[in-house]
Structure formats: C-alpha cells, structure tokens
Coordinates of C-alpha atoms in Angstrom, one line a residue:
X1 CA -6.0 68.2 -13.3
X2 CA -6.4 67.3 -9.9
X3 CA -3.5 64.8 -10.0
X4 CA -1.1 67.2 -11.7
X5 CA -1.8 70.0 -8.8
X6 CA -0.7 66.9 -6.1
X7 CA 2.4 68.5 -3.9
X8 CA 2.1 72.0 -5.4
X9 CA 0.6 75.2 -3.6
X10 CA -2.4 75.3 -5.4
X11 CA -3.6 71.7 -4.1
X12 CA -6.5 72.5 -2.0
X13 CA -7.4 71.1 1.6
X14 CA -10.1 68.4 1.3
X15 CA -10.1 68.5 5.4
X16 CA -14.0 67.6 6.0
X17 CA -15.2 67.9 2.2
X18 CA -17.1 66.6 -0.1
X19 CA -14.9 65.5 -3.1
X20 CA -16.6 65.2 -6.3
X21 CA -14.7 63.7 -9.6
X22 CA -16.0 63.1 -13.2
X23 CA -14.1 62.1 -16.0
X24 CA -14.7 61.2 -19.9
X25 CA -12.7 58.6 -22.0
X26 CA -10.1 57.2 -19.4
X27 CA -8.9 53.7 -18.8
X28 CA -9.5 52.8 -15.4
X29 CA -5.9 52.0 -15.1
X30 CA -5.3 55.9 -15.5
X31 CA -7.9 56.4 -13.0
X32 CA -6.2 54.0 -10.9
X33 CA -3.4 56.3 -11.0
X34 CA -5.8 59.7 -9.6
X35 CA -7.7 57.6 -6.8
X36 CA -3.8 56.3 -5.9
X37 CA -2.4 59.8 -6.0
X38 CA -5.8 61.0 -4.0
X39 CA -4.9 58.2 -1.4
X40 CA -1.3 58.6 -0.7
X41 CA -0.9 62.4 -0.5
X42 CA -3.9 62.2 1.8
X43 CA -6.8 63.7 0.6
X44 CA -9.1 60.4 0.7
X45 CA -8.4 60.4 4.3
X46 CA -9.8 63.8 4.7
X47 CA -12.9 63.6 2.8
X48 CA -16.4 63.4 4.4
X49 CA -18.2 62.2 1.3
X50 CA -17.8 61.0 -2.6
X51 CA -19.7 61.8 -5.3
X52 CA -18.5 60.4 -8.4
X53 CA -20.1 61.7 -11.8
X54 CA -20.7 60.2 -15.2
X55 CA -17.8 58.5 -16.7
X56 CA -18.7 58.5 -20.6
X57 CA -16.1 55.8 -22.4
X58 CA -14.5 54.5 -19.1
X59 CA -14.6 51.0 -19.8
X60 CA -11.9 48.8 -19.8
X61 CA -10.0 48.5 -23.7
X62 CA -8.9 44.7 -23.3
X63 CA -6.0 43.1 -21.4
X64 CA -5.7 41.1 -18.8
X65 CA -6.7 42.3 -14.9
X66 CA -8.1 45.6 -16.0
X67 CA -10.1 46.6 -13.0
X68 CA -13.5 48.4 -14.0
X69 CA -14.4 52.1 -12.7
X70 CA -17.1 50.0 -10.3
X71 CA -14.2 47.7 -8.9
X72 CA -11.9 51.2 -8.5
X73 CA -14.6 52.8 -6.8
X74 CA -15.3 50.2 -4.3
X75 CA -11.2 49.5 -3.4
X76 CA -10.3 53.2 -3.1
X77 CA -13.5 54.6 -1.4
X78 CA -15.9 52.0 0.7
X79 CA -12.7 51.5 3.0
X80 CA -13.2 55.2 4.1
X81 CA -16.5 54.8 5.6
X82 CA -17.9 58.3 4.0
X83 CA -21.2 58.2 2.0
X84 CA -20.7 58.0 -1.7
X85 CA -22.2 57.6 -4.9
X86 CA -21.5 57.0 -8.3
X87 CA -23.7 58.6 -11.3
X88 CA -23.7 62.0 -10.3
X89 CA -25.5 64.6 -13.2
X90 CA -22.2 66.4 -13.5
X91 CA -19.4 66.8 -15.9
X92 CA -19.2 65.2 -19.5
X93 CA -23.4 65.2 -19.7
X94 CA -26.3 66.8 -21.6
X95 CA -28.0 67.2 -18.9
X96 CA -25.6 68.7 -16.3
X97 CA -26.4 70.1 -12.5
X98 CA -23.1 72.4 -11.1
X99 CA -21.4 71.6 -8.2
X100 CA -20.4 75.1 -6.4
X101 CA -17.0 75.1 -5.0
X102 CA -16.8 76.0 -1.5
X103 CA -20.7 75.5 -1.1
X104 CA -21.9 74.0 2.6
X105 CA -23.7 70.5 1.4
X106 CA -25.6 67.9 2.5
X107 CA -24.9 64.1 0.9
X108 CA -27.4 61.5 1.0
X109 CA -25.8 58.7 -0.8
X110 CA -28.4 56.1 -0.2
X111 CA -30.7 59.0 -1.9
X112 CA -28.3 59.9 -4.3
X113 CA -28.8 63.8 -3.5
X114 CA -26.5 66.4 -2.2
X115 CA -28.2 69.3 -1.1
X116 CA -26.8 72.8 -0.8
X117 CA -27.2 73.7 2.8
X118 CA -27.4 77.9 2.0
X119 CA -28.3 79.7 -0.5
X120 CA -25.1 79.7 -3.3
X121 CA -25.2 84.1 -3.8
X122 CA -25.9 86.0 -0.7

C-alpha cells in the first residue's frame, strides 16, 4: 500500500521517522520493487530508523539470483546508517504488539526495542 500511494497527496513525510514495514507471502523480487520505490522517491533518505516486522512465506520460489529478504534488507537499509532491525512482533503474527502512527519513539536496534517516548492517549 505504501508503494501504490508513492507520488500521490496522501504519501506521508518520513522526514526524521521511524519507518516500520511487514509483509506476508511476497517474493523478495516484489519487495525489491517497495524498498526501490522507498529509495528513489526519497523516503529511505529521510528515515531515522527501520524496523522491519515478520515476513511469513517470504522466501525465495526458485530461479536464478533471487535475493533473500536478509540480502534486501542489508543492500537497501545498512547504507543509510539508521538503526534497524528485522523481526519486529508486528503485522501478519499471533502474537502482535501495535505500532501507533504519529507516536514519539525510541529505537534500540542492538536491543531490538522501540519504546514509546509519551504516553499514546493524553
């Protein structure tokens, strides 16, 4: 969804955030395709931090030179500089945690924790 709202109005501004992604059941070529729409309309090069979630049935089909989610990860975000971590609780899982929208966080990526920095209802 994110992808298909690329060079519309409703595309948010990642300036200084934290982007978070999950999928379920995607080749890595397609996600190939969102992390290189997410680099050249710029919002990699905004971000402060990645969290990438569970990606249930994301494993290469076959074929020859089929990257895997690991090897997309690493060529799309560990040029950026920004913590990040893969296997986020969120998404396509039993046992979910909810990212808030909006919410002021805290990433630890060495921790693997992202901490809400006020409370989420005021």
């Amino acid at each position: 969804m994110l992808a298909a709202l690329s060079g519309t109005p409703y595309y948010p501004d990642f300036t200084g955030s934290i982007l978070f992604l999950e999928d379920i059941g995607e080749e890595p070529y397609k996600l190939d395709r969102l992390f290189s729409t997410l680099k050249l309309n710029g919002t990699l090069d905004k971000i402060r931090g990645f969290v990438f979630g569970q990606c249930t049935s994301c494993d290469p089909s076959g074929g020859y030179g089929s990257l895997t989610l690991d090897e997309l990860v690493d060529d799309y975000i560990l040029p950026l500089g920004v913590p990040a971590y893969r296997g986020a609780m969120i998404g396509h899982v039993n046992k979910q945690f909810f990212i808030p929208i909006g919410a002021e966080a805290t990433l630890d990526a060495d921790r693997g924790t992202l901490t809400l920095s006020s409370p989420l209802f005021l």
